[in-house]
């Protein structure tokens, strides 16, 4: 009994929607805008996570990141932004790095320390670049490839640096910068290597390596009165199976070193890929909320149109009931109509959402993520909206008494 | 109660009451009505406006619920059924012909006729085949794909009758089926109903037109929510208190048509 009625309801809905195609299109657009916004947001934010995910895969699945605990970007304090460089107050120092090195489960570790200041070439204008100070093992904890020269190692002199491709061009007008000298906070530095252009400013190091200057850890300390203020320690575990155990060990020893203060986080796996940038989180939350609101507005549009449809078809409802339609089948008929409207909207929205995401990605340094999860989300959202906003009109239609409905004037 | 039911009767109604309004506005449209309809009968229900004819027909059609009383269709008690079960009984047992046809305007003729089959669980192509055969019986097979707006009143009513018959119901109910038709179309429709009756169908028709009672083999006259006269009871002991000869009632009905006085007074 249900199967033929389902097809009948679909055919009736199709006919009814075809007859009122202008207003149906308008409701469809309402839903499509909502679904498109959500799809675009998910695709773009998923893209960022995917980029970092890929980097971690390249590094291996035994990566841990030790980071100072940062103030979380909750919605309550977004008007009071955190300092631009949270690392300046990092509690991590060289003694913590030593503790990490000492752990038997650690295969390798590299500190990451940013140094304030600008670089310039001769009398040219100062070039904005992130100045990083790290150890030679950094290349093994992060996917860095050099296009020319070499990375800093244990035998290179203190006043040597590796440049990002963009920094090299900004300073010297060419990527062929090996051997050339520049000034960093007034000190002369010689370029010994250039990093191959990465075009991935989004990574778990939070550094755009294309616009960076990498100097040795000792040089970095000299700029900081001989004290290491480490923003992040990238750790490679000797065995990926021990990741959880190593995390606990590191948290414990570093906390102990900080007089019991649990002021650091050790991130593993998926936690690393979650962007911690508060602006990013805030923007994503806000955009998702706006998209959600537009979807609800679209749903209200569908409900409105469905109520109009019910009002127009009171006699038809009465007649259908008089020839044997049950309350359930009348409800199903109108619910399916709402569902079809929302599904069409969802489909159009999904396609347009990706069109928007791909257009936006032309101006962004990464591609949107295509995943079945997003398709499923769009599908479930459309169906959910269809059910939520189609249910009331459907119940209203189904509750009509046949006698009163048949008396209803045309 | 069930053991008292005569299984040869299509309809058995006992002590039926239907109340409208509450308190001061309380009014019984049907007031303790008993009716038994046997298979194959063609009944015409007559009576002045407001006497409860249409209310009775709606209750028989399971479109309305009685306030009290018992109602059996083919021996099954249907007076206390749930809404879904009543809908199923409607689909299975009842074909309804309305005064104003009630065809769905955006469906063509064959789809309109096939509609009741949808709710009887008949599948797509089979539905259309059955509807097409039914339309052929009414000489409307050339109009299958016409829209209702392209049909004359008489044709529309024949389509409506075809729709009422398509599920092969045990009972056909017609509420003033010729009310919106001219005399020629009325005659054609009555001939159709008469044909259906001859094929063994049970028909209950509500009408204002005394001329149409000629087609029926039993005429019931209602007054104030009860059966006033029933041609079946002529010669038998009177069951109701207010019985009048049929010819007198017909005369009263004609008089009522000519008179501007309220119908009740004209009968009294």
Coordinates of C-alpha atoms in Angstrom, one line a residue, chain B residues 13-238:
Chain B
X13 CA -28.6 2.3 11.3
X14 CA -30.1 2.4 14.8
X15 CA -31.0 5.4 17.0
X16 CA -28.7 7.7 15.1
X17 CA -28.3 11.2 16.5
X18 CA -26.2 14.1 15.2
X19 CA -26.0 17.2 17.3
X20 CA -24.7 20.6 16.1
X21 CA -23.9 23.5 18.5
X22 CA -23.8 23.6 22.2
X23 CA -25.9 25.0 25.0
X24 CA -28.6 27.4 23.7
X25 CA -27.5 26.8 20.1
X26 CA -27.8 23.0 20.5
X27 CA -29.7 21.4 17.6
X28 CA -30.2 17.8 16.5
X29 CA -29.9 17.5 12.7
X30 CA -30.6 13.8 13.0
X31 CA -32.7 12.8 16.0
X32 CA -33.0 9.1 16.7
X33 CA -33.1 7.8 13.1
X34 CA -33.4 4.1 12.2
X35 CA -32.7 2.9 8.7
X36 CA -32.0 -0.4 7.1
X37 CA -30.9 -0.5 3.4
X38 CA -30.9 -3.9 1.6
X39 CA -28.6 -4.8 -1.2
X40 CA -29.7 -3.6 -4.6
X41 CA -32.1 -0.9 -3.4
X42 CA -32.4 2.5 -5.0
X43 CA -33.5 4.9 -2.3
X44 CA -34.4 8.5 -2.8
X45 CA -34.3 10.6 0.3
X46 CA -36.5 13.7 0.1
X47 CA -37.5 16.4 2.5
X48 CA -37.4 20.1 3.1
X49 CA -34.1 22.0 3.5
X50 CA -32.6 21.5 6.9
X51 CA -34.3 18.2 7.6
X52 CA -31.0 16.4 7.9
X53 CA -30.9 14.6 4.5
X54 CA -27.3 15.7 3.6
X55 CA -26.1 15.2 7.2
X56 CA -27.5 11.6 7.1
X57 CA -25.8 11.0 3.7
X58 CA -22.5 12.4 5.1
X59 CA -22.7 10.1 8.1
X60 CA -23.6 7.1 5.9
X61 CA -20.6 8.1 3.7
X62 CA -18.4 8.1 6.9
X63 CA -17.5 11.7 6.1
X64 CA -19.1 12.8 9.3
X65 CA -19.4 11.2 12.8
X66 CA -22.8 10.7 14.5
X67 CA -23.1 11.9 18.1
X68 CA -24.7 8.6 19.1
X69 CA -26.3 5.6 17.6
X70 CA -25.1 2.4 15.9
X71 CA -24.1 2.1 12.2
X72 CA -23.2 -1.1 10.4
X73 CA -22.0 -1.5 6.9
X74 CA -22.3 -5.0 5.6
X75 CA -22.6 -6.2 9.2
X76 CA -19.5 -4.3 10.4
X77 CA -19.9 -1.8 13.1
X78 CA -18.4 1.4 11.7
X79 CA -19.8 3.9 14.2
X80 CA -16.7 4.0 16.4
X81 CA -13.9 3.5 13.9
X82 CA -10.7 5.5 13.9
X83 CA -10.2 8.1 11.2
X84 CA -7.8 5.9 9.3
X85 CA -10.2 2.9 9.4
X86 CA -13.1 5.1 8.3
X87 CA -11.0 6.2 5.4
X88 CA -10.3 2.6 4.5
X89 CA -14.0 1.8 4.7
X90 CA -14.8 4.7 2.5
X91 CA -12.3 3.5 -0.1
X92 CA -13.6 0.0 0.0
X93 CA -17.4 0.3 0.3
X94 CA -18.5 3.8 -0.7
X95 CA -18.8 5.8 -3.9
X96 CA -19.9 9.4 -3.5
X97 CA -21.5 11.6 -6.2
X98 CA -21.6 15.3 -5.3
X99 CA -23.9 18.0 -6.5
X100 CA -21.0 20.1 -7.8
X101 CA -19.1 17.1 -9.2
X102 CA -15.9 17.9 -7.2
X103 CA -13.5 16.9 -10.0
X104 CA -9.9 18.0 -9.4
X105 CA -9.3 20.7 -12.0
X106 CA -5.6 20.1 -12.6
X107 CA -6.1 16.4 -13.2
X108 CA -7.5 15.1 -16.5
X109 CA -10.6 13.0 -16.7
X110 CA -9.0 9.6 -16.5
X111 CA -6.8 10.6 -13.6
X112 CA -9.9 11.9 -11.7
X113 CA -11.7 8.6 -12.3
X114 CA -8.6 6.7 -11.2
X115 CA -8.1 8.7 -8.0
X116 CA -10.1 6.4 -5.6
X117 CA -8.1 3.4 -6.8
X118 CA -5.0 5.1 -5.6
X119 CA -6.2 4.8 -2.0
X120 CA -7.4 1.2 -2.6
X121 CA -3.8 0.2 -3.3
X122 CA -4.1 -0.3 -7.1
X123 CA -0.9 0.3 -9.0
X124 CA -0.4 3.0 -11.7
X125 CA -1.1 1.3 -15.0
X126 CA -3.8 -1.0 -13.6
X127 CA -5.5 2.1 -12.2
X128 CA -5.6 3.8 -15.6
X129 CA -6.9 0.6 -17.3
X130 CA -9.7 0.2 -14.8
X131 CA -10.6 3.9 -15.1
X132 CA -10.6 3.7 -18.9
X133 CA -13.0 0.8 -18.9
X134 CA -15.3 2.6 -16.5
X135 CA -15.2 5.7 -18.7
X136 CA -16.1 3.6 -21.7
X137 CA -19.2 2.4 -19.8
X138 CA -20.3 6.0 -19.7
X139 CA -19.4 6.7 -23.3
X140 CA -16.6 9.1 -22.2
X141 CA -13.6 7.1 -23.5
X142 CA -13.0 9.9 -26.1
X143 CA -12.8 12.4 -23.3
X144 CA -10.2 10.5 -21.2
X145 CA -7.5 13.2 -21.6
X146 CA -9.8 16.2 -21.4
X147 CA -9.4 18.5 -18.4
X148 CA -12.6 19.0 -16.3
X149 CA -12.9 22.6 -17.5
X150 CA -13.4 21.2 -21.1
X151 CA -16.4 19.2 -20.1
X152 CA -20.1 20.1 -20.0
X153 CA -22.0 19.8 -16.7
X154 CA -23.6 16.5 -17.7
X155 CA -20.3 15.1 -18.8
X156 CA -18.6 16.2 -15.6
X157 CA -21.3 14.5 -13.5
X158 CA -20.9 11.3 -15.6
X159 CA -17.2 11.5 -14.9
X160 CA -18.0 11.9 -11.2
X161 CA -20.3 8.9 -11.3
X162 CA -17.6 6.9 -13.1
X163 CA -15.2 7.9 -10.3
X164 CA -17.7 6.8 -7.6
X165 CA -18.1 3.4 -9.3
X166 CA -14.5 2.7 -10.2
X167 CA -13.7 0.9 -6.9
X168 CA -16.8 -1.3 -7.3
X169 CA -18.3 -0.1 -4.0
X170 CA -21.2 -1.8 -2.2
X171 CA -22.9 1.5 -1.8
X172 CA -23.3 4.5 -4.0
X173 CA -24.3 7.8 -2.4
X174 CA -25.5 10.7 -4.4
X175 CA -26.1 14.2 -2.9
X176 CA -28.4 16.0 -5.3
X177 CA -26.6 14.6 -8.4
X178 CA -28.7 16.7 -10.8
X179 CA -28.8 19.8 -8.7
X180 CA -26.4 21.7 -11.0
X181 CA -27.7 20.3 -14.3
X182 CA -30.4 21.3 -16.8
X183 CA -33.4 18.9 -17.3
X184 CA -31.9 17.1 -20.3
X185 CA -28.6 16.5 -18.5
X186 CA -30.5 15.5 -15.4
X187 CA -32.4 12.9 -17.3
X188 CA -29.2 11.4 -18.7
X189 CA -27.6 11.2 -15.3
X190 CA -30.7 9.6 -13.8
X191 CA -30.8 7.1 -16.6
X192 CA -27.2 6.3 -15.8
X193 CA -27.9 5.9 -12.1
X194 CA -30.9 3.7 -13.0
X195 CA -28.7 1.5 -15.2
X196 CA -26.2 1.2 -12.4
X197 CA -29.0 0.2 -10.1
X198 CA -30.2 -2.4 -12.6
X199 CA -26.8 -3.9 -12.6
X200 CA -27.3 -4.7 -8.9
X201 CA -25.8 -1.7 -7.1
X202 CA -27.2 -0.1 -4.0
X203 CA -27.9 3.6 -4.4
X204 CA -29.0 6.2 -1.9
X205 CA -29.8 9.5 -3.5
X206 CA -30.7 12.8 -1.8
X207 CA -32.8 15.0 -4.0
X208 CA -35.1 18.0 -3.8
X209 CA -36.8 17.1 -7.1
X210 CA -39.9 14.9 -6.6
X211 CA -39.8 13.9 -10.3
X212 CA -36.6 12.0 -9.8
X213 CA -38.2 9.7 -7.2
X214 CA -39.7 7.9 -10.2
X215 CA -36.3 6.3 -10.8
X216 CA -36.1 5.0 -7.2
X217 CA -37.7 1.9 -5.8
X218 CA -38.0 3.3 -2.3
X219 CA -38.6 6.9 -1.3
X220 CA -37.8 8.1 2.2
X221 CA -39.1 11.5 3.4
X222 CA -37.3 13.1 6.2
X223 CA -38.6 15.7 8.6
X224 CA -36.8 17.3 11.6
X225 CA -34.1 14.8 11.6
X226 CA -36.2 11.7 11.5
X227 CA -37.8 9.6 8.8
X228 CA -41.3 10.9 8.2
X229 CA -42.4 8.5 5.5
X230 CA -40.8 5.4 3.9
X231 CA -42.5 3.7 1.0
X232 CA -41.2 0.4 2.3
X233 CA -43.5 0.8 5.3
X234 CA -46.6 1.4 3.4
X235 CA -49.1 -1.2 4.3
X236 CA -47.1 -2.1 7.3
X237 CA -47.7 -1.0 10.9
X238 CA -46.4 2.6 11.3

